[in-house]
Structures are given as C-alpha cells and as structure tokens.
Amino acid sequence: MNTDIVIARLDNGVVALNNRCPHRSAQLHLGWNRGDCVQCPYHGWKWGENGKCMGIPAAPDGPIPPNAKATSYDCEERYGLIWVRLDGAADTEIPGHIVYDDPTFKSVHGPSYDWKTHAARRVENYTDLAHFPFVHPETLGRAGEVTFLTPNIDFRQEGRMRFRYDPPKGARRAMDAKGGLSALAFTDYTIRLPFGVTLDLNLEDGTRTVMWMWATPLDDIHCRSFWFACRNSDQDGPDQPHMDQQMVILEEDVDIVESQDPEQIPHPRDEIAVGPDKVSLTYRRLLYELCKAKADGPGALKTYLNKERENI
Ligand code: FES
Ligand code: CO
C-alpha cells in the first residue's frame, strides 16, 4: 500500500517500523539490528519497540527530543509470515486457517511473487472457474471442455464468501489422463475479504490439499501474493513436486492477468458479465460494501467484516 516498512526480529519479538528515519529520512533497512533496536545507517540513531528513540550517538548526554519517534505498526507472526496492520485503529484480525496448525497436515511455503495487477484482480483470477480450459488446458481444465458453472455462494461467518466447485467430467478425464487427481471429489473456495483465498481440494480417498493465498497490494496496480500449501498425504515425500505443479499454473496465468487493462477493477459499466461470473460479481459487490464500511469508520469496518450473512 505504498508504504515502505522495515521489519526486524528484535530480542523481544518482531517489530515493524516505517522505513524512513525521522532524523534525516535515510532508509532504516540499510542499518542494523542491534537486538533491542534498529539502528539507522546514517547517524546511528536507535529505534526500538513502538518506534521509541533509544539513543542518539552524536548527543549521548541527551535529551532525546520528545518528537523523536519512528512510525511503528502493529505486527504479528502467523503462518510463517509477518502480518502488519498499517491502520492501527481498524482493530482487524488475522484470518484463521482451517488446517495450518493441524499436525496431520504438512504446510509448505512457496515463494511469494509480484504481478502487475491490482490485488482484487489477482483474487478474481484465483477464484475464476471459466478460464480453466483456456489458460490451463492441461493442468486444471481441458481444452474444448467449457463448463458453465454457477456455484452456490454462501456466507457463514466473518466476512467470508464461500463456494464449492464440483469438477465436471471433462476435468476429471484430463486429470485421469495425466495419472493425477482422478478422483477429485470437490473443491471448496473461501474468499476472505479483502484479498485472501483458501482452496480446499478433496479427493475421494480422504486426502486433502489446502492452498492458501493472500494478495497484498503493493500499490494501485501491483500486488505481491504470499502462499502456502497444506497436505495430509505424502508427508514424507519431497515438497518440490507439489510446489512445481503450482508454479506451472502460475506461469500459465501471469501473462493473461497482467494483460488486463486497466489493472484495477473498473466501473461496472466498463466490463460485461454473464451468469457464471457470479463469483466475481459477488466479490466485487462485497469489496464495494467493505469500502463503504471503511469510509464509515473503524467500528463499521469491523462490524462489516464480522457480519453474519446467508444466501446472498
Ligand atoms: Fe537516521 Fe540521521 S538519518 S540517524
Ligand atoms: Co488460473
């Protein structure tokens, strides 16, 4: 979100500070982690927890000016990632995950990747079913097997949108042919507002793979996607084949998504939709509502995110 952040694992935990030193605006990430503080590379001012100034080498006898405070953000480590809350007033929570802490699953992180698209376009691409036969004719779909799906969308809790994908015969055959997921039972998608997706792939033999992705807006037209996969099978096998499969799919998507012009989701009159675009249309509506709630203040935002909703 156009905010440069320096993140340091200090002795007492992780801190997230704005990357700009309040003294003469050098970038803090070029400095040093001193255990109890981040030390600026330029004149060595020390910045500790909550942005507190812990020392000024050129003026060791003080006093430290009262306004010598670095901008700091709430942050927390979860799912092997550092989560930073830029808007401290929002009181938002890190979304839960259905199996990350379940010992019967193995969780593996993939490398994050940056795309030239808005985070909302990234989420739409991740949850788009109609592109499978065209963009992923040998991985997720099958060329010529166009399916018309209008999934049921339900909202059970906490600003989530959830739908299920029962793969058509064509998709199953394509997977059969590759000796792969021949008995794919169903896939549950959950969109966690605003930019998170969990995809729960179930096989009939009870094995599951839960993919998790969060698209973080770098600015209005770029996003960085973080992701990991949890699987309850092949725990002792190598992770790389599982990751490689995902990388192939991402490679198939990136050029098409980056070709979307504009990068941001435009006004509704500027794109055309049909029935099976229901997922994207619903998601857009929820984003719109979320923006409205945000404009109404932190309380309204939290209420919106936690609202119980059904059958929308
Ligand atoms: Fe950071 Fe001077 S700019 S200490
Ligand atoms: Co795709």
mmCIF file of C-alpha atoms and ligand atoms in Angstrom:
data_model
loop_
_atom_site.group_PDB
_atom_site.id
_atom_site.type_symbol
_atom_site.label_atom_id
_atom_site.label_comp_id
_atom_site.label_asym_id
_atom_site.label_seq_id
_atom_site.Cartn_x
_atom_site.Cartn_y
_atom_site.Cartn_z
ATOM 1 C CA MET A 1 0.000 0.000 0.000
ATOM 2 C CA ASN A 2 2.769 2.381 -0.976
ATOM 3 C CA THR A 3 4.285 2.056 2.463
ATOM 4 C CA ASP A 4 7.924 1.067 2.917
ATOM 5 C CA ILE A 5 8.326 -0.980 6.038
ATOM 6 C CA VAL A 6 11.407 -2.277 7.811
ATOM 7 C CA ILE A 7 10.818 -5.467 9.742
ATOM 8 C CA ALA A 8 13.275 -6.677 12.373
ATOM 9 C CA ARG A 9 13.287 -9.609 14.722
ATOM 10 C CA LEU A 10 14.489 -7.956 17.926
ATOM 11 C CA ASP A 11 15.211 -9.787 21.182
ATOM 12 C CA ASN A 12 11.669 -9.203 22.422
ATOM 13 C CA GLY A 13 9.903 -10.009 19.185
ATOM 14 C CA VAL A 14 9.247 -8.737 15.728
ATOM 15 C CA VAL A 15 8.857 -5.004 15.082
ATOM 16 C CA ALA A 16 7.568 -3.218 12.000
ATOM 17 C CA LEU A 17 8.641 0.397 11.530
ATOM 18 C CA ASN A 18 8.177 2.823 8.735
ATOM 19 C CA ASN A 19 11.374 2.569 6.733
ATOM 20 C CA ARG A 20 12.078 6.289 6.950
ATOM 21 C CA CYS A 21 14.313 7.565 9.734
ATOM 22 C CA PRO A 22 12.680 10.641 11.309
ATOM 23 C CA HIS A 23 16.080 12.336 11.685
ATOM 24 C CA ARG A 24 17.178 12.917 8.073
ATOM 25 C CA SER A 25 14.980 10.427 6.243
ATOM 26 C CA ALA A 26 17.510 7.700 5.460
ATOM 27 C CA GLN A 27 16.124 4.203 4.955
ATOM 28 C CA LEU A 28 16.301 2.145 8.103
ATOM 29 C CA HIS A 29 16.535 -1.211 6.361
ATOM 30 C CA LEU A 30 20.084 -0.262 5.350
ATOM 31 C CA GLY A 31 21.015 -0.126 9.033
ATOM 32 C CA TRP A 32 21.500 -2.783 11.685
ATOM 33 C CA ASN A 33 19.553 -4.968 14.046
ATOM 34 C CA ARG A 34 21.116 -4.280 17.474
ATOM 35 C CA GLY A 35 18.955 -6.692 19.416
ATOM 36 C CA ASP A 36 16.966 -4.079 21.311
ATOM 37 C CA CYS A 37 16.657 -1.648 18.403
ATOM 38 C CA VAL A 38 17.070 -0.934 14.720
ATOM 39 C CA GLN A 39 19.998 1.418 14.225
ATOM 40 C CA CYS A 40 19.849 3.907 11.376
ATOM 41 C CA PRO A 41 22.717 3.556 8.885
ATOM 42 C CA TYR A 42 23.264 7.318 8.570
ATOM 43 C CA HIS A 43 23.874 8.835 12.029
ATOM 44 C CA GLY A 44 23.192 5.789 14.133
ATOM 45 C CA TRP A 45 20.007 6.853 15.879
ATOM 46 C CA LYS A 46 18.438 3.855 17.568
ATOM 47 C CA TRP A 47 14.786 2.945 17.204
ATOM 48 C CA GLY A 48 13.201 0.375 19.492
ATOM 49 C CA GLU A 49 9.814 -1.160 20.118
ATOM 50 C CA ASN A 50 6.898 1.106 19.280
ATOM 51 C CA GLY A 51 9.310 3.417 17.459
ATOM 52 C CA LYS A 52 10.839 4.701 20.680
ATOM 53 C CA CYS A 53 14.157 6.518 20.262
ATOM 54 C CA MET A 54 16.724 4.606 22.328
ATOM 55 C CA GLY A 55 19.785 6.722 21.692
ATOM 56 C CA ILE A 56 21.445 9.430 19.614
ATOM 57 C CA PRO A 57 25.184 8.773 19.258
ATOM 58 C CA ALA A 58 26.020 12.420 18.416
ATOM 59 C CA ALA A 59 24.245 13.666 21.532
ATOM 60 C CA PRO A 60 24.894 10.939 24.114
ATOM 61 C CA ASP A 61 24.002 13.110 27.085
ATOM 62 C CA GLY A 62 20.539 13.873 25.771
ATOM 63 C CA PRO A 63 17.972 14.986 25.975
ATOM 64 C CA ILE A 64 16.173 12.987 23.331
ATOM 65 C CA PRO A 65 13.712 15.348 21.626
ATOM 66 C CA PRO A 66 10.152 14.426 22.595
ATOM 67 C CA ASN A 67 9.055 14.091 18.993
ATOM 68 C CA ALA A 68 11.900 11.693 18.112
ATOM 69 C CA LYS A 69 9.655 8.740 17.397
ATOM 70 C CA ALA A 70 9.664 6.412 14.417
ATOM 71 C CA THR A 71 6.315 5.415 12.981
ATOM 72 C CA SER A 72 5.627 1.866 14.108
ATOM 73 C CA TYR A 73 2.882 -0.576 13.201
ATOM 74 C CA ASP A 74 1.208 -3.456 14.958
ATOM 75 C CA CYS A 75 2.645 -6.682 13.700
ATOM 76 C CA GLU A 76 2.403 -10.352 14.428
ATOM 77 C CA GLU A 77 3.913 -13.546 13.115
ATOM 78 C CA ARG A 78 1.411 -16.119 11.850
ATOM 79 C CA TYR A 79 1.608 -18.894 9.255
ATOM 80 C CA GLY A 80 5.312 -18.188 8.777
ATOM 81 C CA LEU A 81 4.547 -14.635 7.670
ATOM 82 C CA ILE A 82 4.772 -11.261 9.369
ATOM 83 C CA TRP A 83 1.414 -9.509 9.323
ATOM 84 C CA VAL A 84 1.488 -5.739 9.620
ATOM 85 C CA ARG A 85 -1.529 -3.603 10.421
ATOM 86 C CA LEU A 86 -0.994 -0.217 8.838
ATOM 87 C CA ASP A 87 -4.233 1.158 10.227
ATOM 88 C CA GLY A 88 -3.966 0.633 13.975
ATOM 89 C CA ALA A 89 -7.459 1.973 14.526
ATOM 90 C CA ALA A 90 -9.072 -0.713 12.395
ATOM 91 C CA ASP A 91 -8.817 -3.453 15.039
ATOM 92 C CA THR A 92 -8.897 -6.115 12.347
ATOM 93 C CA GLU A 93 -7.836 -9.694 12.908
ATOM 94 C CA ILE A 94 -5.587 -12.084 11.076
ATOM 95 C CA PRO A 95 -7.846 -14.588 9.348
ATOM 96 C CA GLY A 96 -7.950 -18.087 10.728
ATOM 97 C CA HIS A 97 -6.802 -21.113 8.767
ATOM 98 C CA ILE A 98 -8.611 -24.439 8.784
ATOM 99 C CA VAL A 99 -5.616 -26.783 8.972
ATOM 100 C CA TYR A 100 -2.327 -24.856 9.339
ATOM 101 C CA ASP A 101 -1.859 -25.931 12.942
ATOM 102 C CA ASP A 102 -3.274 -29.423 12.399
ATOM 103 C CA PRO A 103 -0.435 -31.922 12.965
ATOM 104 C CA THR A 104 -1.883 -34.306 10.380
ATOM 105 C CA PHE A 105 -1.077 -31.735 7.702
ATOM 106 C CA LYS A 106 2.271 -30.681 6.351
ATOM 107 C CA SER A 107 2.482 -26.990 5.476
ATOM 108 C CA VAL A 108 4.956 -25.778 2.893
ATOM 109 C CA HIS A 109 5.525 -22.209 1.806
ATOM 110 C CA GLY A 110 6.023 -21.287 -1.809
ATOM 111 C CA PRO A 111 7.972 -18.229 -2.945
ATOM 112 C CA SER A 112 5.962 -15.002 -2.998
ATOM 113 C CA TYR A 113 5.532 -13.397 -6.396
ATOM 114 C CA ASP A 114 4.748 -9.914 -7.700
ATOM 115 C CA TRP A 115 2.289 -9.315 -10.506
ATOM 116 C CA LYS A 116 1.380 -6.114 -12.272
ATOM 117 C CA THR A 117 -2.277 -6.200 -11.370
ATOM 118 C CA HIS A 118 -4.477 -4.990 -8.564
ATOM 119 C CA ALA A 119 -4.861 -7.421 -5.662
ATOM 120 C CA ALA A 120 -8.587 -7.739 -6.413
ATOM 121 C CA ARG A 121 -7.839 -8.887 -9.986
ATOM 122 C CA ARG A 122 -5.466 -11.463 -8.519
ATOM 123 C CA VAL A 123 -8.205 -12.791 -6.249
ATOM 124 C CA GLU A 124 -10.656 -12.894 -9.134
ATOM 125 C CA ASN A 125 -8.192 -14.877 -11.227
ATOM 126 C CA TYR A 126 -7.574 -17.320 -8.388
ATOM 127 C CA THR A 127 -11.281 -17.985 -8.000
ATOM 128 C CA ASP A 128 -12.238 -17.921 -11.665
ATOM 129 C CA LEU A 129 -13.504 -21.264 -12.981
ATOM 130 C CA ALA A 130 -14.302 -20.385 -16.576
ATOM 131 C CA HIS A 131 -10.666 -19.779 -17.543
ATOM 132 C CA PHE A 132 -9.514 -23.335 -16.864
ATOM 133 C CA PRO A 133 -9.931 -24.783 -20.389
ATOM 134 C CA PHE A 134 -8.238 -21.775 -21.990
ATOM 135 C CA VAL A 135 -5.431 -20.803 -19.667
ATOM 136 C CA HIS A 136 -4.864 -24.198 -18.063
ATOM 137 C CA PRO A 137 -5.860 -26.703 -20.763
ATOM 138 C CA GLU A 138 -3.609 -29.434 -19.411
ATOM 139 C CA THR A 139 -3.364 -28.666 -15.741
ATOM 140 C CA LEU A 140 -6.702 -27.587 -14.286
ATOM 141 C CA GLY A 141 -9.023 -27.980 -17.235
ATOM 142 C CA ARG A 142 -9.165 -29.471 -20.666
ATOM 143 C CA ALA A 143 -9.146 -27.648 -23.978
ATOM 144 C CA GLY A 144 -12.612 -27.704 -25.518
ATOM 145 C CA GLU A 145 -14.326 -28.692 -22.299
ATOM 146 C CA VAL A 146 -16.056 -25.476 -21.426
ATOM 147 C CA THR A 147 -18.213 -25.733 -18.378
ATOM 148 C CA PHE A 148 -20.936 -23.455 -17.272
ATOM 149 C CA LEU A 149 -20.941 -23.316 -13.573
ATOM 150 C CA THR A 150 -22.863 -21.051 -11.333
ATOM 151 C CA PRO A 151 -21.726 -22.104 -7.925
ATOM 152 C CA ASN A 152 -23.799 -21.624 -4.839
ATOM 153 C CA ILE A 153 -22.282 -18.927 -2.763
ATOM 154 C CA ASP A 154 -22.856 -18.824 0.916
ATOM 155 C CA PHE A 155 -21.669 -16.647 3.721
ATOM 156 C CA ARG A 156 -21.380 -18.338 7.011
ATOM 157 C CA GLN A 157 -19.188 -16.151 9.116
ATOM 158 C CA GLU A 158 -16.764 -13.303 9.347
ATOM 159 C CA GLY A 159 -16.703 -11.525 6.038
ATOM 160 C CA ARG A 160 -16.163 -14.691 4.063
ATOM 161 C CA MET A 161 -17.570 -15.738 0.783
ATOM 162 C CA ARG A 162 -17.602 -19.438 0.173
ATOM 163 C CA PHE A 163 -18.452 -21.639 -2.769
ATOM 164 C CA ARG A 164 -17.920 -25.154 -3.923
ATOM 165 C CA TYR A 165 -16.663 -26.471 -7.223
ATOM 166 C CA ASP A 166 -17.702 -29.949 -8.297
ATOM 167 C CA PRO A 167 -15.461 -30.690 -11.226
ATOM 168 C CA PRO A 168 -17.145 -31.662 -14.470
ATOM 169 C CA LYS A 169 -16.378 -34.983 -16.139
ATOM 170 C CA GLY A 170 -14.028 -33.327 -18.601
ATOM 171 C CA ALA A 171 -11.786 -32.010 -15.898
ATOM 172 C CA ARG A 172 -11.711 -35.418 -14.270
ATOM 173 C CA ARG A 173 -10.789 -37.087 -17.521
ATOM 174 C CA ALA A 174 -7.986 -34.605 -18.096
ATOM 175 C CA MET A 175 -6.633 -35.424 -14.694
ATOM 176 C CA ASP A 176 -7.099 -39.152 -15.284
ATOM 177 C CA ALA A 177 -5.083 -38.876 -18.467
ATOM 178 C CA LYS A 178 -2.235 -37.330 -16.549
ATOM 179 C CA GLY A 179 -2.475 -40.038 -13.928
ATOM 180 C CA GLY A 180 -3.216 -37.354 -11.412
ATOM 181 C CA LEU A 181 -6.224 -36.358 -9.394
ATOM 182 C CA SER A 182 -8.505 -38.992 -10.852
ATOM 183 C CA ALA A 183 -10.981 -38.971 -8.019
ATOM 184 C CA LEU A 184 -11.306 -35.287 -7.313
ATOM 185 C CA ALA A 185 -14.407 -35.020 -5.176
ATOM 186 C CA PHE A 186 -14.863 -31.295 -4.791
ATOM 187 C CA THR A 187 -13.105 -28.048 -4.102
ATOM 188 C CA ASP A 188 -14.224 -25.563 -1.506
ATOM 189 C CA TYR A 189 -13.254 -21.968 -2.089
ATOM 190 C CA THR A 190 -13.319 -19.387 0.636
ATOM 191 C CA ILE A 191 -12.569 -15.763 -0.075
ATOM 192 C CA ARG A 192 -11.571 -13.887 2.987
ATOM 193 C CA LEU A 193 -12.105 -10.200 2.494
ATOM 194 C CA PRO A 194 -10.447 -8.334 1.119
ATOM 195 C CA PHE A 195 -7.674 -10.311 -0.607
ATOM 196 C CA GLY A 196 -7.328 -13.825 0.795
ATOM 197 C CA VAL A 197 -8.335 -17.162 -0.701
ATOM 198 C CA THR A 198 -8.356 -20.659 0.721
ATOM 199 C CA LEU A 199 -8.889 -23.513 -1.668
ATOM 200 C CA ASP A 200 -9.671 -26.875 -0.133
ATOM 201 C CA LEU A 201 -9.094 -29.707 -2.617
ATOM 202 C CA ASN A 202 -10.631 -33.007 -1.603
ATOM 203 C CA LEU A 203 -10.012 -36.408 -3.081
ATOM 204 C CA GLU A 204 -12.421 -39.259 -2.601
ATOM 205 C CA ASP A 205 -9.809 -41.270 -0.716
ATOM 206 C CA GLY A 206 -9.807 -38.627 2.009
ATOM 207 C CA THR A 207 -6.603 -36.864 1.069
ATOM 208 C CA ARG A 208 -6.766 -33.116 1.068
ATOM 209 C CA THR A 209 -4.641 -30.233 -0.074
ATOM 210 C CA VAL A 210 -5.466 -26.810 1.261
ATOM 211 C CA MET A 211 -3.996 -23.960 -0.739
ATOM 212 C CA TRP A 212 -3.803 -20.533 0.849
ATOM 213 C CA MET A 213 -3.046 -17.281 -0.947
ATOM 214 C CA TRP A 214 -3.074 -13.656 0.105
ATOM 215 C CA ALA A 215 -2.623 -10.873 -2.424
ATOM 216 C CA THR A 216 -1.060 -7.859 -0.751
ATOM 217 C CA PRO A 217 -1.436 -4.558 -2.614
ATOM 218 C CA LEU A 218 1.993 -3.002 -3.196
ATOM 219 C CA ASP A 219 0.297 -0.041 -4.837
ATOM 220 C CA ASP A 220 -2.780 0.515 -7.006
ATOM 221 C CA ILE A 221 -1.548 -1.685 -9.826
ATOM 222 C CA HIS A 222 0.883 -4.178 -8.318
ATOM 223 C CA CYS A 223 0.401 -6.919 -5.799
ATOM 224 C CA ARG A 224 2.554 -9.469 -4.026
ATOM 225 C CA SER A 225 0.991 -12.854 -3.430
ATOM 226 C CA PHE A 226 2.039 -14.960 -0.477
ATOM 227 C CA TRP A 227 1.074 -18.586 -0.449
ATOM 228 C CA PHE A 228 1.465 -21.955 1.189
ATOM 229 C CA ALA A 229 0.007 -25.389 0.745
ATOM 230 C CA CYS A 230 -1.021 -27.857 3.457
ATOM 231 C CA ARG A 231 -1.384 -31.529 2.594
ATOM 232 C CA ASN A 232 -2.404 -34.545 4.627
ATOM 233 C CA SER A 233 -0.814 -37.089 2.300
ATOM 234 C CA ASP A 234 2.718 -37.832 1.119
ATOM 235 C CA GLN A 235 4.089 -36.250 4.281
ATOM 236 C CA ASP A 236 7.493 -37.863 3.880
ATOM 237 C CA GLY A 237 7.766 -37.268 0.156
ATOM 238 C CA PRO A 238 9.651 -34.308 -1.302
ATOM 239 C CA ASP A 239 7.839 -30.973 -1.358
ATOM 240 C CA GLN A 240 9.238 -29.812 -4.653
ATOM 241 C CA PRO A 241 6.883 -31.712 -6.987
ATOM 242 C CA HIS A 242 3.894 -30.238 -5.124
ATOM 243 C CA MET A 243 5.355 -26.749 -5.453
ATOM 244 C CA ASP A 244 6.359 -27.209 -9.080
ATOM 245 C CA GLN A 245 2.786 -28.067 -10.001
ATOM 246 C CA GLN A 246 1.654 -24.729 -8.562
ATOM 247 C CA MET A 247 4.446 -22.830 -10.290
ATOM 248 C CA VAL A 248 3.325 -24.209 -13.655
ATOM 249 C CA ILE A 249 -0.199 -22.944 -13.022
ATOM 250 C CA LEU A 250 1.072 -19.501 -12.003
ATOM 251 C CA GLU A 251 3.185 -19.267 -15.136
ATOM 252 C CA GLU A 252 0.113 -20.018 -17.197
ATOM 253 C CA ASP A 253 -1.856 -17.227 -15.513
ATOM 254 C CA VAL A 254 0.578 -14.338 -15.180
ATOM 255 C CA ASP A 255 0.718 -13.005 -18.749
ATOM 256 C CA ILE A 256 -3.047 -13.056 -19.154
ATOM 257 C CA VAL A 257 -3.728 -11.357 -15.850
ATOM 258 C CA GLU A 258 -1.073 -8.716 -16.454
ATOM 259 C CA SER A 259 -2.647 -8.053 -19.844
ATOM 260 C CA GLN A 260 -5.896 -6.936 -18.214
ATOM 261 C CA ASP A 261 -6.332 -3.243 -18.844
ATOM 262 C CA PRO A 262 -6.966 -1.445 -16.577
ATOM 263 C CA GLU A 263 -5.161 -3.225 -13.776
ATOM 264 C CA GLN A 264 -7.833 -2.167 -11.336
ATOM 265 C CA ILE A 265 -11.390 -3.399 -11.453
ATOM 266 C CA PRO A 266 -13.244 -0.757 -13.457
ATOM 267 C CA HIS A 267 -16.684 0.712 -13.124
ATOM 268 C CA PRO A 268 -19.366 -1.977 -13.640
ATOM 269 C CA ARG A 269 -20.469 -0.467 -16.961
ATOM 270 C CA ASP A 270 -16.987 -0.945 -18.407
ATOM 271 C CA GLU A 271 -16.977 -4.753 -18.301
ATOM 272 C CA ILE A 272 -19.643 -7.252 -19.298
ATOM 273 C CA ALA A 273 -20.725 -10.220 -17.196
ATOM 274 C CA VAL A 274 -22.853 -13.342 -17.581
ATOM 275 C CA GLY A 275 -24.330 -15.783 -15.057
ATOM 276 C CA PRO A 276 -21.198 -17.817 -14.364
ATOM 277 C CA ASP A 277 -19.409 -14.597 -13.415
ATOM 278 C CA LYS A 278 -21.424 -14.696 -10.232
ATOM 279 C CA VAL A 279 -18.362 -15.284 -8.080
ATOM 280 C CA SER A 280 -16.596 -12.240 -9.423
ATOM 281 C CA LEU A 281 -19.731 -10.111 -9.323
ATOM 282 C CA THR A 282 -20.441 -11.059 -5.743
ATOM 283 C CA TYR A 283 -16.841 -10.452 -4.755
ATOM 284 C CA ARG A 284 -16.932 -7.007 -6.360
ATOM 285 C CA ARG A 285 -20.089 -6.160 -4.505
ATOM 286 C CA LEU A 286 -18.556 -7.211 -1.196
ATOM 287 C CA LEU A 287 -15.435 -5.149 -1.866
ATOM 288 C CA TYR A 288 -17.649 -2.196 -2.606
ATOM 289 C CA GLU A 289 -19.556 -2.705 0.644
ATOM 290 C CA LEU A 290 -16.279 -3.083 2.502
ATOM 291 C CA CYS A 291 -15.042 0.243 1.129
ATOM 292 C CA LYS A 292 -18.269 1.882 2.213
ATOM 293 C CA ALA A 293 -17.923 0.418 5.705
ATOM 294 C CA LYS A 294 -14.316 1.598 5.850
ATOM 295 C CA ALA A 295 -15.443 5.112 4.990
ATOM 296 C CA ASP A 296 -17.906 4.940 7.879
ATOM 297 C CA GLY A 297 -15.088 4.391 10.365
ATOM 298 C CA PRO A 298 -13.224 1.611 12.161
ATOM 299 C CA GLY A 299 -16.275 0.355 14.055
ATOM 300 C CA ALA A 300 -18.302 -0.052 10.872
ATOM 301 C CA LEU A 301 -15.418 -1.845 9.171
ATOM 302 C CA LYS A 302 -15.080 -4.392 11.940
ATOM 303 C CA THR A 303 -18.819 -4.906 12.117
ATOM 304 C CA TYR A 304 -18.910 -5.474 8.389
ATOM 305 C CA LEU A 305 -16.087 -7.990 8.454
ATOM 306 C CA ASN A 306 -17.808 -9.949 11.198
ATOM 307 C CA LYS A 307 -21.314 -9.747 9.889
ATOM 308 C CA GLU A 308 -23.246 -12.984 9.646
ATOM 309 C CA ARG A 309 -24.592 -13.366 6.166
ATOM 310 C CA GLU A 310 -26.530 -16.048 4.426
ATOM 311 C CA ASN A 311 -27.749 -16.921 0.966
ATOM 312 C CA ILE A 312 -26.615 -13.837 -0.830
HETATM 313 FE FE1 FES B 1 18.787 8.344 10.548
HETATM 314 FE FE2 FES B 1 20.265 10.518 10.738
HETATM 315 S S1 FES B 1 19.018 9.870 9.131
HETATM 316 S S2 FES B 1 20.131 8.856 12.088
HETATM 317 CO CO CO B 2 -5.515 -19.621 -13.465
#
